[in-house]
């Protein structure tokens, strides 16, 4: 827990703030206000929500111990992901918010437009004028979402074969896309003036899919710090509720949180807990996704309270999921997510990767390009064979329309899953994830570094008493050999999953040899249903 700031220090901070305001409300404050004074400005701006915040925190505290999980890491490490999630395999992520209005650079435009020397900074000044007269807040009225149709979105995601949908409820920019009682900067009160998350929840559940939310609130503590270094609207205390503390981000390497010395107040942590509990209480998400900064050491005493509260509520249903990155949680206390990355082998517990359908940004930007259906299908097959899920991100335009390129890719994935989903949904790993010459590059932000797969690359899953071998390219000679299947496995039948046709085969010490039709059965990846004479051949590796 952070030490309380002395009243004298706060008073001095306010005197400096008053002096800066007398000079100009947008004058730089990076060198004139301490982090504590910057945080105090945010506290003052959001003080009117203190009763609502306290009511939520009291409710969370009252619920402590009401369920199988305690609010400590030892208890939370007994968590296991629920069956519905392990079976789902494929979900949709949605990055949509005020940052979709400028549609430039990436969804981090909100931060980078205040980072001097960046392309976003230059673009912003050239397009909208200086940040002292046109700041991020001024994009909010432009975010009208006039063509947002949650039912159409949900129908598209269902056609894509998704089993869960996870919109960003609040990004680092601090604008809540839901009906929050803890802020005036929400999609209900400003911009679209609609409860985007509530409408999506209703539409997604109406299509029989699970619903989750993503919270990136933790990073908002420092996200707008660049605006304090020059004349910008971030310095104006009247904007502090939206821009947050905007304290200096004292990190040299994002992934090394142990060496991140950014100031975090206890009031900020309490607000984070209240906002996240509010999301859980209001929308009952089946999944909550957190970005990396909740792994900052300052959150370690607050996170267990939220996790136990949410897990205990989920235990009354059929279980919930919390995704985390890197070393943000104690091992096993949630479901590991590897952003834009893969693993080399089968993971002992269920995990997830998330990547964007577009190549340059998670949120919508103009002139972005889209990954091919084949790329996404191969990624999905590889991840599922290693005991994982794929959550594929889509970035709609500010008006609520989803670009045709994204829609086309989603529908292509859906057609493949409709034909081959038997080998994906509800499946479990085999004794080996696969075989072939193509090796993935493991780790975060590595998903596009894997070379194209060949007809010698197979991935394996099991389910329905069968082994599924998924070939990642079609062989030119209409013959394929699966070396991982040994003579003692005693195959008695091979069929194409896509059309149920019988595939002739033979077995010897070299493996299972398939005699395939001269033309591909379907497209992108080719699944074969293999029946053994003994169930022992289906056992996973210990």
Short mmCIF file of C-alpha atoms in Angstrom, two decimals:
data_model
loop_
_atom_site.label_atom_id
_atom_site.label_comp_id
_atom_site.label_asym_id
_atom_site.label_seq_id
_atom_site.Cartn_x
_atom_site.Cartn_y
_atom_site.Cartn_z
CA UNK A 1 0.00 0.00 0.00
CA UNK A 2 1.27 3.46 -0.88
CA UNK A 3 2.07 5.84 2.00
CA UNK A 4 -0.47 8.68 2.44
CA UNK A 5 0.67 12.04 1.14
CA UNK A 6 1.22 14.72 3.76
CA UNK A 7 -1.38 17.49 3.81
CA UNK A 8 1.39 20.07 3.51
CA UNK A 9 2.60 18.52 0.28
CA UNK A 10 -0.91 18.55 -1.17
CA UNK A 11 -1.41 22.16 -0.13
CA UNK A 12 1.85 23.12 -1.79
CA UNK A 13 0.76 21.24 -4.90
CA UNK A 14 -2.50 23.15 -5.02
CA UNK A 15 -0.69 26.45 -4.65
CA UNK A 16 1.45 25.53 -7.63
CA UNK A 17 -1.67 24.43 -9.49
CA UNK A 18 -3.35 27.76 -8.72
CA UNK A 19 -0.25 29.59 -9.91
CA UNK A 20 -0.19 27.61 -13.15
CA UNK A 21 -3.91 28.28 -13.66
CA UNK A 22 -3.34 32.00 -13.18
CA UNK A 23 -0.74 31.87 -15.91
CA UNK A 24 -2.79 29.72 -18.28
CA UNK A 25 -5.02 26.72 -17.62
CA UNK A 26 -3.17 24.75 -20.30
CA UNK A 27 0.38 25.71 -19.33
CA UNK A 28 2.83 22.80 -18.80
CA UNK A 29 2.69 21.20 -15.35
CA UNK A 30 5.19 18.36 -15.66
CA UNK A 31 7.82 20.32 -13.74
CA UNK A 32 5.55 22.35 -11.47
CA UNK A 33 3.23 19.72 -10.00
CA UNK A 34 4.28 16.63 -8.08
CA UNK A 35 2.68 13.29 -8.93
CA UNK A 36 0.71 13.55 -5.67
CA UNK A 37 -0.65 16.96 -6.67
CA UNK A 38 -1.52 15.69 -10.15
CA UNK A 39 -3.36 12.77 -8.60
CA UNK A 40 -5.10 15.16 -6.18
CA UNK A 41 -6.43 17.18 -9.10
CA UNK A 42 -8.04 14.04 -10.48
CA UNK A 43 -9.43 13.17 -7.04
CA UNK A 44 -10.98 16.62 -6.75
CA UNK A 45 -12.50 16.41 -10.23
CA UNK A 46 -14.11 13.04 -9.46
CA UNK A 47 -15.01 13.79 -5.83
CA UNK A 48 -18.74 13.93 -6.55
CA UNK A 49 -18.66 10.20 -7.29
CA UNK A 50 -17.15 9.32 -3.91
CA UNK A 51 -20.48 8.13 -2.38
CA UNK A 52 -21.16 5.78 -5.29
CA UNK A 53 -17.58 4.51 -5.17
CA UNK A 54 -17.81 3.86 -1.44
CA UNK A 55 -21.09 1.98 -1.85
CA UNK A 56 -19.49 -0.38 -4.36
CA UNK A 57 -16.39 -0.89 -2.25
CA UNK A 58 -18.54 -1.60 0.81
CA UNK A 59 -20.46 -4.19 -1.18
CA UNK A 60 -17.24 -5.85 -2.30
CA UNK A 61 -15.89 -5.89 1.25
CA UNK A 62 -19.14 -7.33 2.61
CA UNK A 63 -18.96 -10.17 0.07
CA UNK A 64 -15.44 -11.18 1.13
CA UNK A 65 -15.31 -14.88 1.91
CA UNK A 66 -18.75 -15.61 0.44
CA UNK A 67 -17.66 -18.41 -1.85
CA UNK A 68 -14.85 -20.86 -2.54
CA UNK A 69 -12.16 -18.20 -3.10
CA UNK A 70 -10.41 -16.02 -0.55
CA UNK A 71 -8.82 -12.71 -1.50
CA UNK A 72 -5.26 -14.05 -1.41
CA UNK A 73 -3.02 -15.49 -4.10
CA UNK A 74 -2.73 -18.93 -2.46
CA UNK A 75 -6.49 -19.39 -2.70
CA UNK A 76 -6.71 -17.88 -6.19
CA UNK A 77 -4.12 -20.33 -7.51
CA UNK A 78 -6.73 -23.10 -7.13
CA UNK A 79 -8.70 -21.47 -9.97
CA UNK A 80 -9.38 -23.50 -13.12
CA UNK A 81 -10.93 -22.21 -16.32
CA UNK A 82 -14.53 -23.40 -16.82
CA UNK A 83 -15.53 -26.06 -19.34
CA UNK A 84 -17.56 -23.65 -21.48
CA UNK A 85 -14.41 -21.60 -22.11
CA UNK A 86 -12.16 -24.60 -22.71
CA UNK A 87 -14.70 -25.83 -25.28
CA UNK A 88 -15.28 -22.45 -26.98
CA UNK A 89 -11.88 -22.12 -28.74
CA UNK A 90 -12.75 -18.98 -30.72
CA UNK A 91 -13.84 -15.54 -29.56
CA UNK A 92 -14.11 -11.99 -30.87
CA UNK A 93 -12.40 -8.97 -29.33
CA UNK A 94 -13.66 -5.43 -30.15
CA UNK A 95 -11.61 -2.23 -29.89
CA UNK A 96 -14.06 0.62 -30.45
CA UNK A 97 -14.12 4.00 -28.81
CA UNK A 98 -13.32 7.70 -29.14
CA UNK A 99 -9.92 6.80 -30.63
CA UNK A 100 -11.82 5.50 -33.68
CA UNK A 101 -12.70 9.11 -34.61
CA UNK A 102 -9.21 10.33 -35.65
CA UNK A 103 -8.62 6.87 -37.18
CA UNK A 104 -4.89 7.48 -37.41
CA UNK A 105 -1.82 5.60 -36.16
CA UNK A 106 -3.48 3.18 -33.76
CA UNK A 107 -5.88 2.97 -30.83
CA UNK A 108 -3.09 4.63 -28.82
CA UNK A 109 -3.75 7.91 -30.66
CA UNK A 110 -5.16 9.24 -27.39
CA UNK A 111 -1.71 8.99 -25.82
CA UNK A 112 0.51 9.57 -28.82
CA UNK A 113 -1.20 12.81 -29.86
CA UNK A 114 0.40 14.27 -26.71
CA UNK A 115 3.81 12.65 -27.25
CA UNK A 116 5.99 15.25 -28.92
CA UNK A 117 7.94 13.90 -31.88
CA UNK A 118 5.45 11.19 -32.85
CA UNK A 119 3.60 11.00 -36.14
CA UNK A 120 0.33 11.27 -34.22
CA UNK A 121 1.43 14.52 -32.59
CA UNK A 122 2.34 16.03 -35.97
CA UNK A 123 -0.85 14.74 -37.59
CA UNK A 124 -2.99 16.14 -34.79
CA UNK A 125 -1.53 19.63 -34.95
CA UNK A 126 -1.75 19.70 -38.75
CA UNK A 127 -5.32 18.35 -38.84
CA UNK A 128 -7.02 19.74 -35.73
CA UNK A 129 -4.74 22.45 -34.38
CA UNK A 130 -2.73 22.65 -31.16
CA UNK A 131 -3.63 20.43 -28.22
CA UNK A 132 -4.27 23.51 -26.08
CA UNK A 133 -7.33 24.36 -28.20
CA UNK A 134 -8.32 20.90 -29.53
CA UNK A 135 -7.59 18.03 -27.18
CA UNK A 136 -8.69 14.43 -27.00
CA UNK A 137 -11.83 15.47 -25.14
CA UNK A 138 -12.95 17.33 -28.27
CA UNK A 139 -13.23 14.09 -30.22
CA UNK A 140 -15.96 12.88 -27.86
CA UNK A 141 -18.84 14.85 -29.47
CA UNK A 142 -17.66 13.55 -32.84
CA UNK A 143 -18.05 9.96 -31.67
CA UNK A 144 -21.71 9.56 -32.63
CA UNK A 145 -21.89 5.82 -33.49
CA UNK A 146 -24.81 6.67 -35.76
CA UNK A 147 -24.76 3.31 -37.58
CA UNK A 148 -24.05 1.10 -34.56
CA UNK A 149 -26.28 -1.97 -34.82
CA UNK A 150 -25.48 -4.43 -32.03
CA UNK A 151 -27.76 -7.10 -33.47
CA UNK A 152 -25.98 -6.97 -36.82
CA UNK A 153 -22.60 -7.19 -35.07
CA UNK A 154 -23.72 -10.18 -33.03
CA UNK A 155 -25.09 -11.89 -36.13
CA UNK A 156 -21.78 -11.36 -37.95
CA UNK A 157 -19.75 -12.75 -35.04
CA UNK A 158 -22.06 -15.75 -34.82
CA UNK A 159 -21.61 -16.37 -38.56
CA UNK A 160 -17.84 -16.21 -37.98
CA UNK A 161 -18.14 -19.18 -35.61
CA UNK A 162 -17.28 -17.25 -32.44
CA UNK A 163 -18.46 -18.64 -29.12
CA UNK A 164 -17.74 -15.51 -27.04
CA UNK A 165 -17.48 -11.76 -27.66
CA UNK A 166 -15.39 -9.32 -25.61
CA UNK A 167 -15.73 -5.57 -26.30
CA UNK A 168 -13.41 -3.06 -24.64
CA UNK A 169 -15.52 -1.50 -21.89
CA UNK A 170 -12.88 1.13 -21.13
CA UNK A 171 -9.60 1.67 -22.92
CA UNK A 172 -6.56 3.53 -21.59
CA UNK A 173 -8.23 6.78 -22.64
CA UNK A 174 -10.62 6.71 -19.66
CA UNK A 175 -13.85 6.94 -21.68
CA UNK A 176 -16.32 4.33 -20.42
CA UNK A 177 -18.33 2.60 -23.14
CA UNK A 178 -20.90 1.56 -20.55
CA UNK A 179 -23.34 3.10 -18.08
CA UNK A 180 -21.01 3.95 -15.21
CA UNK A 181 -22.15 5.70 -12.03
CA UNK A 182 -18.54 6.71 -11.39
CA UNK A 183 -17.88 9.08 -14.30
CA UNK A 184 -19.43 11.72 -16.51
CA UNK A 185 -17.23 10.60 -19.39
CA UNK A 186 -19.32 7.67 -20.58
CA UNK A 187 -20.98 6.64 -23.83
CA UNK A 188 -24.34 7.04 -22.11
CA UNK A 189 -23.77 10.66 -21.07
CA UNK A 190 -21.65 11.87 -23.99
CA UNK A 191 -20.88 10.94 -27.60
CA UNK A 192 -23.22 8.15 -28.71
CA UNK A 193 -25.42 8.56 -25.62
CA UNK A 194 -26.04 4.82 -25.63
CA UNK A 195 -25.04 2.01 -23.31
CA UNK A 196 -22.81 0.33 -25.87
CA UNK A 197 -21.78 -2.51 -23.56
CA UNK A 198 -25.32 -3.14 -22.37
CA UNK A 199 -26.71 -3.25 -25.90
CA UNK A 200 -23.94 -5.58 -27.04
CA UNK A 201 -24.46 -7.85 -24.06
CA UNK A 202 -28.13 -8.28 -24.94
CA UNK A 203 -27.42 -8.90 -28.64
CA UNK A 204 -24.51 -11.30 -28.07
CA UNK A 205 -26.36 -13.40 -25.52
CA UNK A 206 -29.33 -13.38 -27.88
CA UNK A 207 -27.18 -15.22 -30.42
CA UNK A 208 -26.26 -17.87 -27.83
CA UNK A 209 -22.70 -16.62 -27.38
CA UNK A 210 -20.91 -15.82 -24.14
CA UNK A 211 -20.24 -12.19 -23.27
CA UNK A 212 -17.15 -10.64 -21.74
CA UNK A 213 -15.61 -7.21 -21.20
CA UNK A 214 -12.11 -5.79 -21.38
CA UNK A 215 -10.83 -3.18 -18.94
CA UNK A 216 -7.69 -1.16 -19.61
CA UNK A 217 -8.42 1.29 -16.80
CA UNK A 218 -5.20 0.55 -14.90
CA UNK A 219 -3.00 2.24 -17.51
CA UNK A 220 -5.08 5.42 -17.37
CA UNK A 221 -3.12 6.47 -14.27
CA UNK A 222 -0.33 7.74 -16.55
CA UNK A 223 -1.68 7.49 -20.09
CA UNK A 224 -1.94 11.24 -20.79
CA UNK A 225 1.34 12.21 -19.10
CA UNK A 226 2.80 13.57 -22.36
CA UNK A 227 0.28 16.38 -22.27
CA UNK A 228 1.84 17.77 -19.09
CA UNK A 229 5.12 18.56 -20.85
CA UNK A 230 3.77 21.32 -23.12
CA UNK A 231 0.81 23.63 -23.54
CA UNK A 232 -2.18 21.27 -23.70
CA UNK A 233 -5.65 20.72 -22.27
CA UNK A 234 -4.33 17.86 -20.12
CA UNK A 235 -2.97 20.49 -17.72
CA UNK A 236 -6.34 22.14 -17.16
CA UNK A 237 -7.77 20.85 -13.83
CA UNK A 238 -11.26 21.17 -15.33
CA UNK A 239 -10.41 18.20 -17.60
CA UNK A 240 -8.88 16.03 -14.87
CA UNK A 241 -11.85 13.68 -14.57
CA UNK A 242 -11.31 12.50 -18.15
CA UNK A 243 -7.52 12.67 -18.33
CA UNK A 244 -6.95 11.15 -14.90
CA UNK A 245 -3.85 11.74 -12.77
CA UNK A 246 -1.61 11.77 -15.90
CA UNK A 247 1.43 11.18 -13.70
CA UNK A 248 4.80 10.52 -15.30
CA UNK A 249 5.18 6.96 -16.57
CA UNK A 250 8.50 5.93 -15.04
CA UNK A 251 9.15 2.83 -17.12
CA UNK A 252 11.97 2.02 -19.51
CA UNK A 253 10.49 -1.30 -20.61
CA UNK A 254 6.78 -2.08 -20.52
CA UNK A 255 7.22 -5.77 -19.83
CA UNK A 256 9.53 -5.18 -16.86
CA UNK A 257 6.93 -3.98 -14.37
CA UNK A 258 9.17 -4.71 -11.41
CA UNK A 259 11.27 -1.75 -12.54
CA UNK A 260 8.30 0.54 -13.18
CA UNK A 261 8.29 3.25 -10.47
CA UNK A 262 5.22 5.15 -11.64
CA UNK A 263 3.26 6.84 -8.84
CA UNK A 264 -0.01 5.10 -7.95
CA UNK A 265 -2.22 6.36 -5.11
CA UNK A 266 -4.44 4.19 -2.96
CA UNK A 267 -7.42 6.29 -4.06
CA UNK A 268 -6.64 5.36 -7.66
CA UNK A 269 -6.49 1.67 -6.74
CA UNK A 270 -9.81 1.93 -4.89
CA UNK A 271 -11.38 3.61 -7.91
CA UNK A 272 -10.03 0.88 -10.19
CA UNK A 273 -11.51 -1.77 -7.94
CA UNK A 274 -14.87 0.00 -7.78
CA UNK A 275 -15.07 0.48 -11.55
CA UNK A 276 -14.19 -3.12 -12.29
CA UNK A 277 -16.65 -4.45 -9.68
CA UNK A 278 -19.28 -2.15 -11.19
CA UNK A 279 -18.72 -3.76 -14.58
CA UNK A 280 -19.04 -7.24 -13.05
CA UNK A 281 -22.20 -6.33 -11.13
CA UNK A 282 -23.95 -4.52 -13.97
CA UNK A 283 -23.24 -6.83 -16.92
CA UNK A 284 -22.31 -10.18 -15.32
CA UNK A 285 -19.61 -10.88 -17.91
CA UNK A 286 -18.47 -14.44 -18.44
CA UNK A 287 -14.94 -13.17 -19.03
CA UNK A 288 -12.87 -10.15 -18.03
CA UNK A 289 -9.71 -9.32 -19.95
CA UNK A 290 -7.03 -7.08 -18.45
CA UNK A 291 -4.17 -5.39 -20.21
CA UNK A 292 -0.66 -5.75 -18.86
CA UNK A 293 -0.36 -2.92 -16.34
CA UNK A 294 -2.48 -4.56 -13.64
CA UNK A 295 0.74 -6.49 -13.04
CA UNK A 296 2.30 -3.33 -11.63
CA UNK A 297 3.42 -4.07 -8.05
CA UNK A 298 1.04 -1.46 -6.65
CA UNK A 299 -1.97 -3.58 -7.72
CA UNK A 300 -0.89 -6.76 -5.95
CA UNK A 301 -2.90 -6.10 -2.79
CA UNK A 302 -6.00 -4.93 -4.67
CA UNK A 303 -6.21 -7.55 -7.42
CA UNK A 304 -6.98 -10.50 -5.11
CA UNK A 305 -10.01 -8.65 -3.74
CA UNK A 306 -11.43 -8.16 -7.22
CA UNK A 307 -10.58 -11.68 -8.39
CA UNK A 308 -12.13 -13.41 -5.39
CA UNK A 309 -15.25 -11.21 -5.68
CA UNK A 310 -15.65 -12.04 -9.37
CA UNK A 311 -14.71 -15.72 -9.13
CA UNK A 312 -17.11 -16.29 -6.23
CA UNK A 313 -19.93 -14.70 -8.19
CA UNK A 314 -19.01 -16.81 -11.21
CA UNK A 315 -19.02 -19.97 -9.11
CA UNK A 316 -22.77 -19.47 -8.67
CA UNK A 317 -23.06 -19.85 -12.45
CA UNK A 318 -20.91 -22.19 -14.52
CA UNK A 319 -17.64 -20.37 -14.02
CA UNK A 320 -15.96 -17.24 -15.31
CA UNK A 321 -12.61 -16.35 -16.86
CA UNK A 322 -10.03 -13.64 -16.21
CA UNK A 323 -7.28 -13.23 -18.81
CA UNK A 324 -3.92 -11.85 -17.74
CA UNK A 325 -0.55 -11.31 -19.42
CA UNK A 326 3.09 -11.91 -18.66
CA UNK A 327 3.59 -12.37 -14.89
CA UNK A 328 0.66 -10.21 -13.82
CA UNK A 329 -0.91 -12.95 -11.66
CA UNK A 330 0.47 -15.70 -9.50
CA UNK A 331 0.69 -18.80 -11.69
CA UNK A 332 -2.70 -20.40 -12.17
CA UNK A 333 -4.75 -17.57 -10.63
CA UNK A 334 -6.31 -16.83 -14.00
CA UNK A 335 -6.04 -17.72 -17.67
CA UNK A 336 -2.77 -16.72 -19.34
CA UNK A 337 -3.07 -14.60 -22.48
CA UNK A 338 -0.15 -14.26 -24.87
CA UNK A 339 -0.75 -11.10 -26.88
CA UNK A 340 -0.17 -11.61 -30.60
CA UNK A 341 1.81 -14.75 -29.80
CA UNK A 342 1.96 -18.52 -29.69
CA UNK A 343 3.54 -21.35 -27.75
CA UNK A 344 5.85 -24.04 -29.07
CA UNK A 345 4.09 -26.88 -27.30
CA UNK A 346 1.04 -27.97 -25.32
CA UNK A 347 0.39 -25.84 -22.24
CA UNK A 348 -0.60 -27.69 -19.07
CA UNK A 349 -3.54 -25.35 -18.40
CA UNK A 350 -5.86 -23.63 -20.81
CA UNK A 351 -4.51 -20.39 -22.31
CA UNK A 352 -5.40 -17.81 -24.94
CA UNK A 353 -3.81 -15.73 -27.62
CA UNK A 354 -5.33 -12.53 -28.96
CA UNK A 355 -4.49 -10.81 -32.21
CA UNK A 356 -6.10 -8.29 -34.50
CA UNK A 357 -7.74 -9.10 -37.80
CA UNK A 358 -6.06 -5.94 -39.13
CA UNK A 359 -2.33 -5.60 -39.50
CA UNK A 360 -1.49 -2.17 -38.09
CA UNK A 361 -3.92 -1.40 -35.27
CA UNK A 362 -6.40 -2.86 -32.81
CA UNK A 363 -8.77 0.06 -33.33
CA UNK A 364 -9.93 1.28 -36.71
CA UNK A 365 -7.51 3.41 -38.73
CA UNK A 366 -7.81 4.47 -42.33
CA UNK A 367 -6.00 2.44 -44.99
CA UNK A 368 -5.37 -0.53 -42.70
CA UNK A 369 -5.05 -3.98 -44.28
CA UNK A 370 -6.44 -7.29 -43.10
CA UNK A 371 -5.03 -10.72 -42.42
CA UNK A 372 -6.16 -13.48 -44.74
CA UNK A 373 -8.66 -16.13 -43.65
CA UNK A 374 -5.95 -18.75 -44.20
CA UNK A 375 -3.60 -17.00 -41.78
CA UNK A 376 -6.27 -16.78 -39.08
CA UNK A 377 -7.45 -20.37 -39.58
CA UNK A 378 -3.89 -21.70 -39.35
CA UNK A 379 -3.32 -19.65 -36.19
CA UNK A 380 -6.55 -20.98 -34.68
CA UNK A 381 -5.67 -24.59 -35.49
CA UNK A 382 -2.16 -24.28 -34.07
CA UNK A 383 -3.36 -22.62 -30.85
CA UNK A 384 -6.18 -25.11 -30.28
CA UNK A 385 -3.79 -28.04 -30.75
CA UNK A 386 -1.73 -26.59 -27.86
CA UNK A 387 -4.67 -26.29 -25.43
CA UNK A 388 -5.52 -22.68 -26.25
CA UNK A 389 -8.19 -20.31 -27.49
CA UNK A 390 -7.93 -17.57 -30.11
CA UNK A 391 -9.60 -14.21 -29.47
CA UNK A 392 -9.63 -12.28 -32.75
CA UNK A 393 -9.96 -8.50 -32.60
CA UNK A 394 -12.10 -6.31 -34.85
CA UNK A 395 -11.93 -2.50 -35.01
CA UNK A 396 -15.18 -0.84 -36.18
CA UNK A 397 -15.30 2.66 -37.60
CA UNK A 398 -16.43 5.53 -35.39
CA UNK A 399 -19.89 5.42 -36.99
CA UNK A 400 -20.34 1.79 -35.91
CA UNK A 401 -19.80 0.08 -39.25
CA UNK A 402 -17.37 -2.83 -39.56
CA UNK A 403 -15.08 -2.59 -42.63
CA UNK A 404 -15.85 -4.97 -45.50
CA UNK A 405 -12.34 -6.45 -45.36
CA UNK A 406 -12.88 -7.54 -41.78
CA UNK A 407 -16.37 -8.85 -42.51
CA UNK A 408 -15.14 -10.89 -45.46
CA UNK A 409 -12.40 -12.53 -43.39
CA UNK A 410 -14.80 -13.27 -40.52
CA UNK A 411 -17.33 -14.93 -42.80
CA UNK A 412 -14.60 -17.03 -44.45
CA UNK A 413 -13.48 -18.25 -41.03
CA UNK A 414 -17.10 -19.06 -40.23
CA UNK A 415 -17.51 -21.14 -43.38
CA UNK A 416 -14.40 -23.15 -42.50
CA UNK A 417 -15.57 -23.70 -38.94
CA UNK A 418 -19.03 -24.73 -40.12
CA UNK A 419 -17.40 -27.48 -42.19
CA UNK A 420 -14.59 -28.43 -39.81
CA UNK A 421 -15.65 -27.24 -36.36
CA UNK A 422 -16.02 -30.81 -35.14
CA UNK A 423 -12.21 -30.91 -34.98
CA UNK A 424 -12.05 -27.60 -33.06
CA UNK A 425 -14.96 -27.00 -30.68
CA UNK A 426 -14.85 -29.03 -27.48
CA UNK A 427 -11.58 -30.66 -28.50
CA UNK A 428 -8.61 -31.47 -26.28
CA UNK A 429 -4.90 -31.90 -27.06
CA UNK A 430 -3.44 -35.23 -28.13
CA UNK A 431 -0.09 -36.69 -27.01
CA UNK A 432 1.65 -34.23 -29.36
CA UNK A 433 0.33 -30.98 -30.78
CA UNK A 434 1.53 -31.67 -34.30
CA UNK A 435 4.34 -32.40 -36.71
CA UNK A 436 6.02 -30.90 -39.74
CA UNK A 437 8.92 -28.67 -40.72
CA UNK A 438 7.34 -25.29 -39.87
CA UNK A 439 8.06 -24.06 -36.36
CA UNK A 440 6.19 -21.16 -34.80
CA UNK A 441 8.06 -18.30 -33.17
CA UNK A 442 6.93 -18.35 -29.55
CA UNK A 443 6.31 -15.38 -27.27
CA UNK A 444 4.35 -12.15 -27.39
CA UNK A 445 4.10 -10.08 -30.59
CA UNK A 446 5.48 -12.94 -32.69
CA UNK A 447 2.38 -14.25 -34.45
CA UNK A 448 3.25 -12.89 -37.90
CA UNK A 449 6.81 -14.23 -37.84
CA UNK A 450 5.88 -17.88 -38.50
CA UNK A 451 6.65 -18.97 -42.06
CA UNK A 452 3.83 -20.32 -44.26
CA UNK A 453 2.81 -23.87 -43.44
CA UNK A 454 3.32 -26.79 -45.83
CA UNK A 455 1.41 -29.98 -46.64
CA UNK A 456 3.76 -31.80 -44.26
CA UNK A 457 2.51 -29.69 -41.33
CA UNK A 458 -0.25 -31.30 -39.25
CA UNK A 459 -1.94 -30.26 -36.02
CA UNK A 460 -3.80 -32.72 -33.81
CA UNK A 461 -6.86 -32.53 -31.58
CA UNK A 462 -9.08 -35.15 -29.95
CA UNK A 463 -12.80 -35.35 -29.29
CA UNK A 464 -15.87 -37.53 -29.79
CA UNK A 465 -13.64 -40.58 -29.36
CA UNK A 466 -11.61 -39.62 -32.44
CA UNK A 467 -8.27 -38.13 -33.37
CA UNK A 468 -8.40 -35.16 -35.72
CA UNK A 469 -5.39 -34.52 -37.93
CA UNK A 470 -5.54 -31.11 -39.61
CA UNK A 471 -3.30 -30.67 -42.62
CA UNK A 472 -2.23 -27.06 -43.16
CA UNK A 473 -1.78 -27.20 -46.93
CA UNK A 474 -2.98 -29.49 -49.71
CA UNK A 475 -0.35 -31.88 -51.09
CA UNK A 476 0.32 -31.57 -54.77
CA UNK A 477 0.56 -35.35 -55.29
CA UNK A 478 -2.67 -36.12 -53.42
CA UNK A 479 -0.76 -38.17 -50.84
CA UNK A 480 0.00 -37.41 -47.21
CA UNK A 481 1.82 -39.19 -44.40
CA UNK A 482 1.23 -38.62 -40.68
CA UNK A 483 4.38 -39.82 -38.93
CA UNK A 484 3.09 -39.39 -35.36
CA UNK A 485 0.60 -42.23 -35.83
CA UNK A 486 2.39 -45.52 -35.14
CA UNK A 487 1.50 -49.04 -36.27
CA UNK A 488 0.46 -49.93 -32.71
CA UNK A 489 -2.22 -47.22 -32.90
CA UNK A 490 -4.16 -49.47 -35.29
CA UNK A 491 -6.22 -47.10 -37.38
CA UNK A 492 -9.48 -48.61 -38.61
CA UNK A 493 -11.04 -45.67 -40.43
CA UNK A 494 -10.13 -42.25 -41.88
CA UNK A 495 -12.69 -39.68 -43.08
CA UNK A 496 -12.68 -36.12 -44.27
CA UNK A 497 -14.43 -33.96 -41.69
CA UNK A 498 -15.64 -31.43 -44.26
CA UNK A 499 -17.70 -33.87 -46.33
CA UNK A 500 -17.51 -37.21 -44.46
CA UNK A 501 -15.97 -39.04 -47.43
CA UNK A 502 -13.85 -42.07 -46.62
CA UNK A 503 -10.12 -41.63 -47.18
CA UNK A 504 -8.13 -44.74 -48.22
CA UNK A 505 -5.07 -45.35 -46.04
CA UNK A 506 -2.30 -47.74 -45.13
CA UNK A 507 -0.03 -48.07 -42.09
CA UNK A 508 3.57 -49.05 -41.58
CA UNK A 509 6.56 -48.03 -39.48
CA UNK A 510 6.76 -44.76 -41.40
CA UNK A 511 3.30 -43.65 -40.25
CA UNK A 512 -0.24 -43.38 -41.57
CA UNK A 513 -0.35 -42.92 -45.35
CA UNK A 514 -3.41 -41.20 -46.86
CA UNK A 515 -4.51 -41.40 -50.49
CA UNK A 516 -6.37 -38.16 -51.06
CA UNK A 517 -8.64 -36.92 -53.85
CA UNK A 518 -6.95 -35.03 -56.68
CA UNK A 519 -8.68 -31.77 -55.66
CA UNK A 520 -8.69 -30.15 -52.21
CA UNK A 521 -11.59 -30.89 -49.90
CA UNK A 522 -12.60 -27.36 -48.98
CA UNK A 523 -9.93 -24.73 -48.41
CA UNK A 524 -7.31 -23.33 -46.03
CA UNK A 525 -6.80 -26.42 -43.81
CA UNK A 526 -7.98 -29.99 -44.19
CA UNK A 527 -9.28 -32.01 -41.24
CA UNK A 528 -9.31 -35.81 -41.11
CA UNK A 529 -11.32 -37.83 -38.62
CA UNK A 530 -9.29 -40.86 -37.53
CA UNK A 531 -10.74 -43.82 -35.66
CA UNK A 532 -8.50 -46.15 -33.65
CA UNK A 533 -9.31 -49.69 -32.59
CA UNK A 534 -8.30 -48.93 -29.00
CA UNK A 535 -9.03 -45.84 -26.83
CA UNK A 536 -5.43 -45.88 -25.51
CA UNK A 537 -4.26 -44.28 -28.74
CA UNK A 538 -6.28 -41.16 -27.86
CA UNK A 539 -4.60 -40.54 -24.52
CA UNK A 540 -2.89 -37.21 -24.09
CA UNK A 541 0.70 -36.96 -22.97
CA UNK A 542 1.09 -36.99 -19.18
#
